[in-house]
Tab-separated table of N, CA, C and O in Angstrom:
chain	number	residue	atom	x	y	z
K	44	UNK	N	-165.054	38.622	-119.370
K	44	UNK	CA	-164.272	36.692	-119.266
K	44	UNK	C	-164.628	35.709	-120.475
K	44	UNK	O	-166.377	35.734	-120.514
K	45	UNK	N	-163.525	34.363	-120.117
K	45	UNK	CA	-164.562	33.985	-121.126
K	45	UNK	C	-166.077	32.336	-120.522
K	45	UNK	O	-165.377	32.891	-119.276
K	46	UNK	N	-166.259	31.758	-121.408
K	46	UNK	CA	-167.749	31.549	-120.475
K	46	UNK	C	-166.899	30.584	-121.259
K	46	UNK	O	-166.099	29.711	-121.135
K	47	UNK	N	-167.259	29.348	-119.659
K	47	UNK	CA	-165.975	28.046	-119.396
K	47	UNK	C	-167.165	26.452	-119.513
K	47	UNK	O	-168.915	26.923	-118.811
K	48	UNK	N	-167.390	26.142	-119.912
K	48	UNK	CA	-168.195	24.779	-120.780
K	48	UNK	C	-166.333	23.401	-120.181
K	48	UNK	O	-165.771	23.559	-120.106
K	49	UNK	N	-167.617	22.238	-119.707
K	49	UNK	CA	-166.746	21.752	-119.269
K	49	UNK	C	-166.978	19.900	-120.165
K	49	UNK	O	-168.442	19.638	-119.832
K	50	UNK	N	-165.682	19.118	-120.456
K	50	UNK	CA	-166.773	17.592	-120.786
K	50	UNK	C	-167.214	17.379	-119.971
K	50	UNK	O	-166.755	16.797	-118.619
K	51	UNK	N	-167.648	15.716	-120.092
K	51	UNK	CA	-168.536	14.874	-118.926
K	51	UNK	C	-167.770	14.409	-118.159
K	51	UNK	O	-168.422	14.343	-116.991
K	52	UNK	N	-166.757	14.063	-119.238
K	52	UNK	CA	-165.773	13.392	-118.401
K	52	UNK	C	-164.980	13.433	-116.787
K	52	UNK	O	-163.632	13.140	-116.503
K	53	UNK	N	-165.118	15.814	-117.179
K	53	UNK	CA	-164.189	15.731	-115.803
K	53	UNK	C	-164.932	15.705	-115.184
K	53	UNK	O	-163.586	16.194	-114.132
K	54	UNK	N	-165.798	15.891	-114.364
K	54	UNK	CA	-166.271	16.564	-113.405
K	54	UNK	C	-165.297	14.601	-112.950
K	54	UNK	O	-165.663	14.372	-111.739
K	55	UNK	N	-165.890	13.461	-113.311
K	55	UNK	CA	-164.939	12.351	-113.026
K	55	UNK	C	-163.118	12.657	-113.030
K	55	UNK	O	-162.411	12.030	-111.742
K	56	UNK	N	-163.301	13.039	-113.486
K	56	UNK	CA	-161.219	13.448	-113.351
K	56	UNK	C	-161.067	14.146	-112.102
K	56	UNK	O	-160.534	14.187	-111.247
K	57	UNK	N	-161.941	14.778	-111.813
K	57	UNK	CA	-161.544	15.856	-110.500
K	57	UNK	C	-161.594	15.187	-109.222
K	57	UNK	O	-161.533	15.164	-108.571
K	58	UNK	N	-162.789	14.532	-109.241
K	58	UNK	CA	-162.972	13.535	-108.266
K	58	UNK	C	-161.574	12.433	-107.971
K	58	UNK	O	-161.927	11.618	-106.988
K	59	UNK	N	-160.814	12.329	-108.659
K	59	UNK	CA	-159.354	10.913	-109.004
K	59	UNK	C	-158.708	11.738	-107.971
K	59	UNK	O	-157.552	11.270	-107.396
K	60	UNK	N	-158.897	13.423	-107.490
K	60	UNK	CA	-157.803	14.084	-106.882
K	60	UNK	C	-157.830	13.704	-105.273
K	60	UNK	O	-158.944	14.134	-105.328
K	61	UNK	N	-156.557	13.992	-104.792
K	61	UNK	CA	-156.903	13.388	-103.135
K	61	UNK	C	-156.483	14.219	-102.959
K	61	UNK	O	-156.597	14.517	-101.712
K	62	UNK	N	-155.908	15.210	-103.251
K	62	UNK	CA	-154.848	15.868	-102.526
K	62	UNK	C	-155.691	18.034	-102.213
K	62	UNK	O	-155.743	18.562	-103.187
K	63	UNK	N	-155.725	18.623	-101.383
K	63	UNK	CA	-156.391	19.351	-100.751
K	63	UNK	C	-155.470	20.037	-101.687
K	63	UNK	O	-155.891	21.348	-102.085
K	64	UNK	N	-154.167	20.280	-101.686
K	64	UNK	CA	-153.458	21.367	-102.602
K	64	UNK	C	-153.634	21.269	-103.875
K	64	UNK	O	-153.715	22.287	-105.201
K	65	UNK	N	-153.510	20.300	-104.624
K	65	UNK	CA	-154.315	20.419	-105.879
K	65	UNK	C	-154.919	19.970	-106.397
K	65	UNK	O	-155.332	20.950	-107.639
K	66	UNK	N	-156.560	20.137	-105.433
K	66	UNK	CA	-157.524	20.446	-105.871
K	66	UNK	C	-157.942	22.780	-106.018
K	66	UNK	O	-158.359	22.654	-106.352
K	67	UNK	N	-156.929	22.690	-104.698
K	67	UNK	CA	-156.821	24.010	-104.685
K	67	UNK	C	-157.146	24.954	-106.269
K	67	UNK	O	-156.672	25.730	-106.064
K	68	UNK	N	-155.272	24.322	-106.821
K	68	UNK	CA	-154.409	24.908	-107.826
K	68	UNK	C	-155.724	24.479	-108.554
K	68	UNK	O	-155.342	25.630	-110.121
K	69	UNK	N	-155.921	23.611	-108.661
K	69	UNK	CA	-156.777	23.826	-110.086
K	69	UNK	C	-157.942	24.659	-109.702
K	69	UNK	O	-157.897	25.404	-111.436
K	70	UNK	N	-158.599	25.073	-109.114
K	70	UNK	CA	-159.973	26.421	-108.583
K	70	UNK	C	-158.770	27.525	-109.357
K	70	UNK	O	-159.609	27.724	-110.167
K	71	UNK	N	-157.514	27.510	-109.005
K	71	UNK	CA	-156.954	28.546	-109.211
K	71	UNK	C	-156.513	29.310	-111.192
K	71	UNK	O	-156.278	29.976	-111.639
K	72	UNK	N	-156.109	27.641	-111.136
K	72	UNK	CA	-156.130	28.126	-112.740
K	72	UNK	C	-157.863	28.074	-113.622
K	72	UNK	O	-156.870	28.256	-114.757
K	73	UNK	N	-158.621	27.512	-113.342
K	73	UNK	CA	-159.319	27.240	-113.479
K	73	UNK	C	-160.146	29.248	-112.766
K	73	UNK	O	-160.612	29.583	-114.431
K	74	UNK	N	-160.238	29.801	-113.168
K	74	UNK	CA	-159.814	31.011	-112.785
K	74	UNK	C	-159.011	32.048	-113.685
K	74	UNK	O	-159.422	32.837	-114.280
K	75	UNK	N	-157.839	31.224	-113.559
K	75	UNK	CA	-157.414	32.378	-114.332
K	75	UNK	C	-157.353	31.480	-115.985
K	75	UNK	O	-156.940	33.151	-116.064
K	76	UNK	N	-157.582	30.622	-116.617
K	76	UNK	CA	-158.117	30.676	-117.956
K	76	UNK	C	-158.993	31.213	-118.684
K	76	UNK	O	-159.200	31.328	-119.368
K	77	UNK	N	-160.059	31.424	-116.918
K	77	UNK	CA	-161.411	32.144	-117.513
K	77	UNK	C	-161.471	33.532	-118.193
K	77	UNK	O	-161.606	34.260	-118.606
K	78	UNK	N	-159.950	34.264	-116.788
K	78	UNK	CA	-160.141	35.992	-117.040
K	78	UNK	C	-158.286	35.738	-118.915
K	78	UNK	O	-159.043	36.732	-119.237
K	79	UNK	N	-158.008	34.710	-117.989
K	79	UNK	CA	-157.103	34.838	-119.837
K	79	UNK	C	-156.776	33.190	-120.441
K	79	UNK	O	-156.090	32.670	-119.833
K	80	UNK	N	-157.247	33.369	-121.172
K	80	UNK	CA	-157.867	31.769	-121.901
K	80	UNK	C	-156.370	31.548	-122.909
K	80	UNK	O	-157.335	29.854	-122.958
K	81	UNK	N	-156.199	32.589	-123.244
K	81	UNK	CA	-154.944	32.450	-124.301
K	81	UNK	C	-153.870	31.742	-123.524
K	81	UNK	O	-152.623	31.767	-123.650
K	82	UNK	N	-153.526	31.490	-121.812
K	82	UNK	CA	-152.438	31.768	-121.347
K	82	UNK	C	-151.527	29.732	-121.480
K	82	UNK	O	-151.024	29.942	-121.209
K	83	UNK	N	-152.598	28.985	-121.779
K	83	UNK	CA	-152.254	27.701	-121.426
K	83	UNK	C	-151.383	27.553	-123.131
K	83	UNK	O	-151.047	28.891	-123.993
K	84	UNK	N	-150.336	26.754	-122.855
K	84	UNK	CA	-149.091	26.393	-123.504
K	84	UNK	C	-150.031	25.274	-125.070
K	84	UNK	O	-150.651	24.841	-124.616
K	85	UNK	N	-149.869	26.821	-126.435
K	85	UNK	CA	-150.438	25.486	-127.628
K	85	UNK	C	-149.270	24.479	-127.409
K	85	UNK	O	-149.186	23.512	-128.688
K	86	UNK	N	-147.492	24.068	-127.708
K	86	UNK	CA	-147.257	23.331	-127.231
K	86	UNK	C	-147.054	22.443	-126.719
K	86	UNK	O	-146.655	22.352	-125.315
K	87	UNK	N	-147.923	21.236	-127.351
K	87	UNK	CA	-148.918	19.658	-126.069
K	87	UNK	C	-148.028	18.499	-127.320
K	87	UNK	O	-147.397	18.566	-127.930
K	88	UNK	N	-147.903	17.435	-126.166
K	88	UNK	CA	-147.487	16.533	-126.411
K	88	UNK	C	-148.049	15.868	-128.065
K	88	UNK	O	-149.455	16.406	-127.853
K	89	UNK	N	-147.982	15.272	-128.746
K	89	UNK	CA	-148.321	14.546	-129.853
K	89	UNK	C	-149.994	13.817	-129.528
K	89	UNK	O	-150.985	13.571	-130.245
K	90	UNK	N	-149.887	12.916	-128.598
K	90	UNK	CA	-150.664	11.699	-128.106
K	90	UNK	C	-151.676	12.916	-127.645
K	90	UNK	O	-153.104	12.859	-127.910
K	91	UNK	N	-151.997	14.212	-127.199
K	91	UNK	CA	-152.919	15.163	-126.867
K	91	UNK	C	-153.591	15.227	-127.666
K	91	UNK	O	-155.384	16.343	-128.196
K	92	UNK	N	-152.569	15.859	-128.859
K	92	UNK	CA	-153.017	16.516	-130.242
K	92	UNK	C	-153.728	15.457	-130.942
K	92	UNK	O	-155.428	15.439	-131.289
K	93	UNK	N	-153.934	14.130	-130.850
K	93	UNK	CA	-153.785	13.179	-131.342
K	93	UNK	C	-155.347	12.687	-130.413
K	93	UNK	O	-156.870	12.102	-131.207
K	94	UNK	N	-154.913	12.832	-129.657
K	94	UNK	CA	-156.799	13.026	-128.621
K	94	UNK	C	-157.736	13.431	-128.042
K	94	UNK	O	-158.702	13.692	-128.965
K	95	UNK	N	-157.366	14.880	-128.325
K	95	UNK	CA	-158.557	16.118	-128.689
K	95	UNK	C	-158.497	16.909	-129.126
K	95	UNK	O	-158.573	17.888	-129.167
K	96	UNK	N	-157.276	16.739	-130.394
K	96	UNK	CA	-157.777	17.962	-131.355
K	96	UNK	C	-156.691	18.617	-131.962
K	96	UNK	O	-155.698	19.173	-130.984
K	97	UNK	N	-156.452	19.838	-133.238
K	97	UNK	CA	-155.007	20.485	-133.018
K	97	UNK	C	-155.205	21.665	-132.019
K	97	UNK	O	-154.361	22.818	-132.335
K	98	UNK	N	-156.765	22.667	-131.715
K	98	UNK	CA	-156.466	23.700	-131.120
K	98	UNK	C	-156.222	23.329	-129.361
K	98	UNK	O	-156.395	24.121	-129.365
K	99	UNK	N	-155.933	22.162	-129.230
K	99	UNK	CA	-155.635	21.570	-127.659
K	99	UNK	C	-154.620	22.763	-126.803
K	99	UNK	O	-153.654	22.770	-127.588
K	100	UNK	N	-154.600	22.881	-125.915
K	100	UNK	CA	-153.597	24.298	-125.065
K	100	UNK	C	-154.022	23.079	-123.594
K	100	UNK	O	-154.467	22.350	-123.176
K	101	UNK	N	-152.849	23.032	-122.921
K	101	UNK	CA	-152.291	22.556	-121.062
K	101	UNK	C	-152.071	23.695	-120.380
K	101	UNK	O	-151.094	24.533	-120.612
K	102	UNK	N	-151.946	23.128	-119.478
K	102	UNK	CA	-151.324	23.259	-118.161
K	102	UNK	C	-151.144	22.619	-116.885
K	102	UNK	O	-151.755	21.702	-117.446
K	103	UNK	N	-150.264	22.788	-116.896
K	103	UNK	CA	-149.358	22.130	-115.882
K	103	UNK	C	-150.013	21.915	-114.759
K	103	UNK	O	-150.218	23.217	-114.143
K	104	UNK	N	-149.870	21.013	-114.085
K	104	UNK	CA	-150.995	20.775	-112.612
K	104	UNK	C	-150.609	19.948	-112.346
K	104	UNK	O	-151.526	19.084	-113.124
K	105	UNK	N	-148.787	19.328	-111.809
K	105	UNK	CA	-148.892	18.812	-111.095
K	105	UNK	C	-149.618	17.499	-110.306
K	105	UNK	O	-149.875	18.328	-109.153
K	106	UNK	N	-150.049	16.607	-110.303
K	106	UNK	CA	-149.256	14.830	-111.630
K	106	UNK	C	-149.597	15.713	-113.050
K	106	UNK	O	-149.780	13.872	-113.800
K	107	UNK	N	-150.925	16.323	-113.111
K	107	UNK	CA	-152.042	16.109	-114.426
K	107	UNK	C	-151.557	17.309	-115.172
K	107	UNK	O	-150.551	18.315	-114.684
K	108	UNK	N	-152.168	17.385	-116.096
K	108	UNK	CA	-152.241	18.659	-117.398
K	108	UNK	C	-153.512	18.902	-117.066
K	108	UNK	O	-154.212	17.909	-117.793
K	109	UNK	N	-153.986	19.795	-117.735
K	109	UNK	CA	-155.101	20.176	-117.512
K	109	UNK	C	-155.453	21.048	-119.340
K	109	UNK	O	-154.809	21.428	-119.671
K	110	UNK	N	-156.153	19.937	-119.716
K	110	UNK	CA	-156.243	20.508	-121.045
K	110	UNK	C	-157.782	21.108	-121.607
K	110	UNK	O	-158.542	20.288	-121.225
K	111	UNK	N	-157.397	22.383	-122.677
K	111	UNK	CA	-158.893	22.487	-122.899
K	111	UNK	C	-158.671	23.007	-124.567
K	111	UNK	O	-157.272	23.582	-124.574
K	112	UNK	N	-159.652	23.763	-125.245
K	112	UNK	CA	-159.552	24.171	-125.827
K	112	UNK	C	-159.862	26.112	-125.792
K	112	UNK	O	-160.627	26.284	-125.584
K	113	UNK	N	-159.688	27.068	-126.460
K	113	UNK	CA	-159.720	28.353	-126.216
K	113	UNK	C	-161.034	28.875	-127.763
K	113	UNK	O	-160.086	28.598	-128.569
K	114	UNK	N	-161.900	29.144	-128.130
K	114	UNK	CA	-162.564	29.335	-129.045
K	114	UNK	C	-162.857	30.555	-129.286
K	114	UNK	O	-163.905	31.378	-128.033
K	115	UNK	N	-161.708	31.913	-129.061
K	115	UNK	CA	-161.772	32.867	-129.431
K	115	UNK	C	-162.593	33.394	-130.294
K	115	UNK	O	-162.928	34.867	-130.082
K	116	UNK	N	-163.461	33.282	-131.495
K	116	UNK	CA	-164.873	33.946	-131.235
K	116	UNK	C	-166.083	34.220	-130.690
K	116	UNK	O	-166.667	34.774	-130.780
K	117	UNK	N	-165.919	33.017	-129.695
K	117	UNK	CA	-167.282	32.778	-129.829
K	117	UNK	C	-167.215	33.435	-127.653
K	117	UNK	O	-167.868	32.798	-126.888
K	118	UNK	N	-166.068	33.348	-127.941
K	118	UNK	CA	-165.420	33.689	-125.966
K	118	UNK	C	-165.544	32.109	-125.414
K	118	UNK	O	-166.129	32.599	-124.571
K	119	UNK	N	-165.135	31.005	-125.607
K	119	UNK	CA	-165.487	29.697	-125.216
K	119	UNK	C	-164.335	28.946	-124.287
K	119	UNK	O	-163.374	29.015	-125.464
K	120	UNK	N	-163.974	28.673	-123.560
K	120	UNK	CA	-163.455	27.648	-122.961
K	120	UNK	C	-163.859	26.656	-122.500
K	120	UNK	O	-165.306	26.178	-121.928
K	121	UNK	N	-163.302	25.574	-123.616
K	121	UNK	CA	-164.266	24.243	-123.299
K	121	UNK	C	-162.961	23.278	-122.526
K	121	UNK	O	-162.023	23.026	-123.199
K	122	UNK	N	-163.057	22.769	-121.767
K	122	UNK	CA	-162.065	22.231	-120.835
K	122	UNK	C	-162.456	20.469	-120.942
K	122	UNK	O	-163.713	20.031	-120.647
K	123	UNK	N	-161.312	20.002	-121.761
K	123	UNK	CA	-160.872	18.750	-121.681
K	123	UNK	C	-161.897	16.989	-120.509
K	123	UNK	O	-162.207	16.789	-120.147
K	124	UNK	N	-159.992	18.129	-119.486
K	124	UNK	CA	-160.345	16.915	-118.744
K	124	UNK	C	-158.483	17.004	-118.545
K	124	UNK	O	-158.202	18.149	-118.622
K	125	UNK	N	-158.499	16.155	-117.192
K	125	UNK	CA	-156.911	15.872	-117.050
K	125	UNK	C	-156.111	15.033	-116.882
K	125	UNK	O	-157.142	14.240	-117.142
K	126	UNK	N	-154.445	14.953	-117.407
K	126	UNK	CA	-154.584	13.670	-117.977
K	126	UNK	C	-152.567	13.806	-116.858
K	126	UNK	O	-152.661	14.505	-117.690
K	127	UNK	N	-153.152	12.961	-116.929
K	127	UNK	CA	-151.526	11.877	-116.070
K	127	UNK	C	-150.583	13.132	-116.853
K	127	UNK	O	-150.110	12.614	-118.282
K	128	UNK	N	-149.472	14.084	-116.303
K	128	UNK	CA	-148.017	14.286	-116.656
K	128	UNK	C	-147.306	12.757	-117.470
K	128	UNK	O	-146.756	12.684	-118.815
K	129	UNK	N	-147.471	11.900	-116.845
K	129	UNK	CA	-146.472	10.871	-117.564
K	129	UNK	C	-147.235	9.698	-118.731
K	129	UNK	O	-146.356	9.011	-118.924
K	130	UNK	N	-148.889	10.210	-118.934
K	130	UNK	CA	-149.286	9.243	-120.065
K	130	UNK	C	-148.753	10.126	-120.940
K	130	UNK	O	-149.641	9.707	-122.029
K	131	UNK	N	-148.761	12.064	-121.110
K	131	UNK	CA	-148.937	12.813	-122.161
K	131	UNK	C	-148.010	12.663	-123.031
K	131	UNK	O	-148.615	12.890	-124.296
K	132	UNK	N	-146.856	11.595	-122.852
K	132	UNK	CA	-145.341	11.469	-123.852
K	132	UNK	C	-146.000	10.137	-124.767
K	132	UNK	O	-146.424	10.152	-125.041
């Protein structure tokens, strides 16, 4: 399993979630990414590439995208945060 690291602002992003079902989905996604870090989509909006860099991946988690990078050599996932899907374009 990949080592998980989180951006400082990720805790703030998570605090904005008010729905228990979205929180549950987030936990499931994080577990999936830890086990299968290449599972996120690399086809991302240009706005996410500009903000987070060319190696960024996303997983849909309505109404958010979970945005992260995977360093295969180090086997480390760096979770940037949650971005509202409506603001990612």
